[in-house]
Short mmCIF file of C-alpha atoms and ligand atoms in Angstrom, two decimals:
data_model
loop_
_atom_site.label_atom_id
_atom_site.label_comp_id
_atom_site.label_asym_id
_atom_site.label_seq_id
_atom_site.Cartn_x
_atom_site.Cartn_y
_atom_site.Cartn_z
CA MET A 70 0.00 0.00 0.00
CA GLY A 71 1.43 3.45 -0.94
CA ARG A 72 2.07 6.09 1.76
CA LYS A 73 -0.95 8.19 0.82
CA ALA A 74 -3.30 5.21 0.70
CA LYS A 75 -1.99 4.01 4.06
CA ALA A 76 -2.53 7.42 5.66
CA ARG A 77 -6.08 7.52 4.25
CA SER A 78 -6.82 4.05 5.58
CA LEU A 79 -5.59 5.11 9.04
CA GLU A 80 -7.79 8.22 8.92
CA VAL A 81 -10.84 6.12 8.12
CA HIS A 82 -9.94 3.67 10.86
CA PHE A 83 -9.70 6.48 13.43
CA GLU A 84 -13.04 7.96 12.38
CA VAL A 85 -14.70 4.60 12.92
CA ILE A 86 -13.09 4.14 16.33
CA GLU A 87 -13.99 7.66 17.44
CA LEU A 88 -17.66 7.10 16.74
CA LYS A 89 -17.69 4.17 19.13
CA VAL A 90 -18.06 4.57 22.89
CA ARG A 91 -18.14 2.15 25.79
CA LEU A 92 -21.60 1.55 27.20
CA HIS A 93 -20.85 2.72 30.77
CA GLN A 94 -19.23 5.93 29.43
CA PHE A 95 -22.22 6.63 27.23
CA LEU A 96 -24.63 6.09 30.14
CA SER A 97 -22.67 8.37 32.48
CA LYS A 98 -22.76 11.18 29.92
CA THR A 99 -26.54 11.03 29.45
CA GLY A 100 -27.16 12.69 32.82
CA HIS A 101 -29.67 10.00 33.82
CA PHE A 102 -27.57 8.41 36.51
CA SER A 103 -26.39 10.13 39.67
CA SER A 104 -23.07 8.24 39.65
CA LYS A 105 -20.93 6.03 37.43
CA ARG A 106 -21.72 3.17 39.79
CA GLU A 107 -25.48 3.63 39.28
CA ALA A 108 -25.01 3.51 35.50
CA LYS A 109 -22.99 0.29 35.75
CA ASP A 110 -25.56 -1.29 38.10
CA ALA A 111 -28.31 -0.59 35.56
CA VAL A 112 -26.29 -2.50 32.96
CA TRP A 113 -25.62 -5.45 35.26
CA ARG A 114 -29.30 -5.62 36.22
CA GLY A 115 -30.18 -6.01 32.52
CA GLU A 116 -32.09 -2.72 32.33
CA ILE A 117 -30.16 -1.41 29.32
CA THR A 118 -30.72 -2.44 25.72
CA VAL A 119 -28.59 -1.50 22.73
CA ASN A 120 -30.34 -1.79 19.40
CA GLY A 121 -33.14 -3.75 21.07
CA SER A 122 -30.97 -6.39 22.85
CA ILE A 123 -30.07 -6.46 26.54
CA VAL A 124 -26.35 -5.80 27.02
CA LYS A 125 -24.79 -6.70 30.39
CA ASP A 126 -21.19 -5.87 29.47
CA ILE A 127 -20.37 -2.36 30.72
CA ALA A 128 -17.40 -2.14 28.34
CA TYR A 129 -19.46 -3.00 25.26
CA GLN A 130 -18.41 -0.69 22.40
CA PHE A 131 -20.93 0.66 19.95
CA ASN A 132 -21.84 3.69 17.85
CA PRO A 133 -24.71 5.56 19.59
CA ARG A 134 -25.60 7.33 16.32
CA THR A 135 -26.64 4.08 14.72
CA ARG A 136 -27.55 1.92 17.74
CA PRO A 137 -30.26 3.33 20.03
CA VAL A 138 -29.87 2.77 23.76
CA GLU A 139 -32.89 2.32 26.04
CA TYR A 140 -33.14 2.31 29.82
CA ASN A 141 -36.20 0.41 31.01
CA GLY A 142 -37.73 1.03 27.58
CA ARG A 143 -36.94 4.78 27.33
CA ARG A 144 -34.50 6.04 24.72
CA LEU A 145 -31.39 7.77 26.08
CA PHE A 146 -29.39 10.46 24.29
CA LEU A 147 -26.16 12.33 24.87
CA PRO A 148 -27.13 15.85 25.99
CA ASP A 149 -25.08 17.59 23.32
CA SER A 150 -25.96 15.37 20.37
CA ASP A 151 -28.59 16.52 17.93
CA ILE A 152 -31.59 14.53 16.88
CA THR A 153 -34.03 15.19 14.06
CA PHE A 154 -37.46 13.80 13.33
CA VAL A 155 -39.87 13.96 10.46
CA MET A 156 -43.54 13.94 11.37
CA ASN A 157 -46.82 13.87 9.54
CA LYS A 158 -48.46 16.70 11.43
CA PRO A 159 -52.11 16.15 12.23
CA SER A 160 -54.68 18.92 12.15
CA GLY A 161 -55.50 20.51 15.53
CA TYR A 162 -51.92 20.82 16.83
CA LEU A 163 -49.92 24.02 17.30
CA CYS A 164 -46.24 24.30 16.36
CA ALA A 165 -45.48 25.99 19.68
CA ARG A 166 -45.00 25.29 23.36
CA ILE A 167 -48.30 25.87 25.12
CA ASN A 168 -49.16 26.88 28.66
CA ASP A 169 -51.76 25.55 31.11
CA ASN A 170 -54.36 28.16 30.13
CA GLU A 171 -54.11 27.19 26.48
CA ARG A 172 -54.29 23.53 27.42
CA ALA A 173 -57.39 24.21 29.52
CA ILE A 174 -59.18 25.55 26.46
CA GLY A 175 -58.29 22.42 24.50
CA LYS A 176 -55.15 23.50 22.65
CA ARG A 177 -52.57 20.85 21.83
CA SER A 178 -48.94 21.10 20.79
CA VAL A 179 -47.00 18.98 18.29
CA PHE A 180 -44.43 18.54 21.07
CA ASP A 181 -47.03 16.50 23.01
CA LEU A 182 -46.61 13.82 20.35
CA PHE A 183 -42.92 13.42 21.24
CA GLU A 184 -43.40 12.67 24.93
CA GLU A 185 -43.33 8.92 24.54
CA HIS A 186 -40.39 8.98 22.11
CA VAL A 187 -37.73 11.11 23.82
CA ASP A 188 -36.63 11.82 27.37
CA ALA A 189 -37.32 15.14 29.12
CA THR A 190 -33.92 16.70 28.39
CA VAL A 191 -34.28 16.12 24.65
CA HIS A 192 -37.97 17.08 24.72
CA ALA A 193 -37.08 20.49 26.16
CA ARG A 194 -34.61 21.13 23.30
CA LEU A 195 -36.96 20.28 20.43
CA LEU A 196 -37.68 22.99 17.86
CA THR A 197 -39.99 22.93 14.87
CA VAL A 198 -38.38 23.86 11.56
CA GLY A 199 -40.71 26.70 10.69
CA ARG A 200 -44.36 26.48 11.62
CA LEU A 201 -47.46 24.95 10.19
CA ASP A 202 -50.81 26.45 11.22
CA GLU A 203 -52.96 24.57 13.71
CA ALA A 204 -55.19 23.26 10.91
CA THR A 205 -52.41 22.48 8.40
CA THR A 206 -51.32 18.87 8.01
CA GLY A 207 -48.26 17.22 6.49
CA LEU A 208 -44.50 17.29 6.57
CA LEU A 209 -43.00 18.86 9.67
CA ILE A 210 -39.35 18.61 10.65
CA VAL A 211 -38.64 18.72 14.37
CA THR A 212 -35.05 18.92 15.61
CA THR A 213 -32.75 19.91 18.44
CA SER A 214 -30.38 21.51 15.90
CA GLY A 215 -30.63 25.29 15.65
CA ASP A 216 -28.30 25.05 12.63
CA LEU A 217 -30.76 22.86 10.76
CA VAL A 218 -33.60 25.28 11.56
CA HIS A 219 -31.51 28.13 10.14
CA ARG A 220 -30.42 26.13 7.10
CA ILE A 221 -34.04 25.54 6.12
CA THR A 222 -35.82 28.69 7.25
CA ALA A 223 -33.35 31.53 6.59
CA PRO A 224 -34.96 33.56 3.75
CA GLU A 225 -31.65 33.84 1.87
CA HIS A 226 -31.47 30.06 1.49
CA HIS A 227 -34.68 29.95 -0.61
CA VAL A 228 -35.53 26.39 0.39
CA LEU A 229 -38.52 25.16 -1.64
CA LYS A 230 -41.68 23.99 0.12
CA ARG A 231 -44.56 22.30 -1.70
CA TYR A 232 -48.13 22.44 -0.47
CA TRP A 233 -51.28 20.70 -1.61
CA VAL A 234 -53.97 23.36 -1.50
CA SER A 235 -57.66 22.54 -1.53
CA ALA A 236 -59.44 25.82 -2.15
CA LYS A 237 -63.04 26.67 -1.28
CA ARG A 238 -63.85 27.69 -4.85
CA PRO A 239 -62.47 26.72 -8.27
CA LEU A 240 -59.19 28.45 -9.09
CA THR A 241 -59.62 30.83 -12.03
CA GLU A 242 -56.93 31.13 -14.68
CA GLU A 243 -56.39 34.74 -13.66
CA ALA A 244 -55.86 33.76 -10.00
CA GLU A 245 -53.47 31.00 -11.09
CA GLN A 246 -51.38 33.48 -13.05
CA GLN A 247 -51.34 35.95 -10.15
CA LEU A 248 -50.18 33.29 -7.70
CA ILE A 249 -47.37 32.30 -10.07
CA GLU A 250 -46.20 35.87 -10.67
CA GLY A 251 -46.54 37.11 -7.07
CA VAL A 252 -49.29 38.72 -5.04
CA SER A 253 -49.37 41.38 -2.37
CA ILE A 254 -50.06 39.92 1.09
CA GLU A 255 -50.61 41.66 4.38
CA LEU A 256 -48.07 41.01 7.12
CA GLU A 257 -48.42 42.02 10.71
CA SER A 258 -45.61 42.51 13.19
CA GLU A 259 -46.19 43.93 16.68
CA GLY A 260 -49.43 45.54 15.56
CA VAL A 261 -47.88 47.16 12.49
CA ILE A 262 -49.29 46.16 9.11
CA SER A 263 -47.06 46.04 6.04
CA TYR A 264 -47.48 44.69 2.52
CA TYR A 265 -45.23 42.13 0.93
CA LEU A 266 -45.02 41.04 -2.70
CA THR A 267 -44.51 37.28 -2.83
CA GLN A 268 -41.72 35.81 -4.97
CA PRO A 269 -42.65 33.95 -8.16
CA ALA A 270 -44.06 30.53 -7.29
CA ARG A 271 -44.77 27.31 -9.18
CA LEU A 272 -48.29 26.03 -9.48
CA GLU A 273 -49.58 22.69 -10.72
CA ARG A 274 -53.29 22.19 -11.11
CA VAL A 275 -54.69 18.88 -9.88
CA HIS A 276 -58.46 19.39 -9.94
CA GLU A 277 -60.77 22.40 -10.18
CA ARG A 278 -60.22 23.40 -6.55
CA ASP A 279 -56.98 21.50 -5.85
CA PHE A 280 -53.50 22.58 -6.81
CA ILE A 281 -49.89 22.21 -5.72
CA LEU A 282 -48.12 25.43 -4.86
CA GLU A 283 -44.34 25.58 -4.49
CA VAL A 284 -42.90 28.56 -2.64
CA SER A 285 -39.41 29.48 -1.54
CA GLU A 286 -40.45 31.74 1.33
CA GLY A 287 -42.06 31.12 4.68
CA LYS A 288 -43.96 34.20 5.79
CA LYS A 289 -46.59 33.63 8.47
CA ARG A 290 -49.70 31.97 6.98
CA GLN A 291 -48.20 32.71 3.58
CA VAL A 292 -50.15 30.24 1.47
CA ARG A 293 -53.49 31.11 3.10
CA ARG A 294 -52.79 34.81 2.59
CA MET A 295 -51.75 34.29 -1.04
CA VAL A 296 -54.94 32.37 -1.80
CA ALA A 297 -56.99 35.05 -0.01
CA ALA A 298 -55.23 37.73 -2.06
CA VAL A 299 -56.64 36.24 -5.27
CA GLY A 300 -60.21 36.24 -3.89
CA ASN A 301 -60.36 32.59 -2.84
CA ALA A 302 -59.84 30.79 0.50
CA VAL A 303 -58.02 27.66 1.67
CA GLU A 304 -60.22 24.79 2.77
CA HIS A 305 -57.37 22.44 3.54
CA LEU A 306 -53.61 22.83 3.43
CA HIS A 307 -51.12 19.96 3.46
CA ARG A 308 -47.33 20.22 3.16
CA LEU A 309 -45.89 17.67 0.76
CA SER A 310 -42.18 18.46 0.85
CA ILE A 311 -39.33 20.63 2.04
CA ALA A 312 -36.28 20.69 -0.29
CA ASN A 313 -35.78 17.02 -1.34
CA ALA A 314 -37.58 15.63 1.72
CA THR A 315 -41.01 14.40 0.70
CA LEU A 316 -43.61 13.12 3.13
CA ASP A 317 -44.35 10.18 0.82
CA GLN A 318 -40.89 8.70 1.27
CA PHE A 319 -41.51 8.24 5.01
CA ASP A 320 -44.91 6.54 4.76
CA LEU A 321 -46.21 8.00 8.05
CA ASP A 322 -49.79 7.99 9.29
CA GLU A 323 -51.09 11.30 10.63
CA GLY A 324 -49.43 12.01 13.98
CA ALA A 325 -46.64 9.48 13.38
CA LEU A 326 -42.98 10.43 13.41
CA VAL A 327 -39.62 8.92 12.58
CA GLU A 328 -36.02 9.79 13.44
CA VAL A 329 -33.79 10.69 10.49
CA LYS A 330 -30.04 10.15 10.29
CA PRO A 331 -27.55 12.97 9.51
CA SER A 332 -26.69 11.41 6.11
CA GLU A 333 -30.37 11.44 5.17
CA ILE A 334 -30.66 15.10 6.17
CA GLU A 335 -27.70 15.93 3.91
CA SER A 336 -29.47 14.29 0.96
CA TRP A 337 -32.35 16.77 1.36
CA PHE A 338 -30.05 19.53 0.16
CA GLU A 339 -28.32 17.75 -2.71
CA GLN A 340 -28.89 19.18 -6.18
CA THR A 341 -31.08 16.83 -8.22
N1 URA B 1629 -48.68 28.63 4.68
C1 URA B 1629 -49.78 28.78 5.45
O1 URA B 1629 -50.59 29.66 5.19
N2 URA B 1629 -49.97 27.96 6.46
C2 URA B 1629 -49.13 26.95 6.77
O2 URA B 1629 -49.39 26.21 7.71
C3 URA B 1629 -47.99 26.79 5.97
C4 URA B 1629 -47.78 27.65 4.93
#
């Protein structure tokens, strides 16, 4: 093997080793155990599974990115590692943390749907990547990574989002053209109203009242406001995709969610 090839092979070898940790070290770092001894005892008692199998060897080496660890059936995470989920958002859930008063009047948060999937420390760090209205359904990305939120929502990144719009009335050809070219929508910030001309969008008709609208911006209630601006109204709104991530590829029932790996997230941004 030549010198360069040997060096490369060593690099790869080190990367692989670095990704692996010993089970007792991983458990101590999760913050779930008050001492190293308590973490080890949990392993010896058979309360820890790695990738679904009980592991009683405290020195067991594994890659926590690819092999989930559970303690008495609850998933454990390293406090500083990021985790990302894709969910099929159901109607009737807010993309926000809600307080007791809001709960008392029947409001629900998308974060409620994560309670059985992540522990409290991860739950507290979850962010939605942009917001869908309470009534909107479809693709929602939820993550602990502020960088991922920025990568998708920063206006200068122009990430494309596709929505299935069911309108109350048939879409006229004139309205279709206006939506494609850009319409003036009202925006409100701290009580001040301003007007914003939307960027050119793509539109694909499906039926008389149904069409797919692709936009590269994410102003508050943008699609509903655009449809209102052309004299129509949204009956139902469903997000189909964000960049290359399509809801179809995940095959999720409403309210269901799935964790996505970093490599999969990268593929969302690849040029196709
Ligand atoms: N545009 C809207 O009007 N509402 C959403 O939920 C998403 C985009």
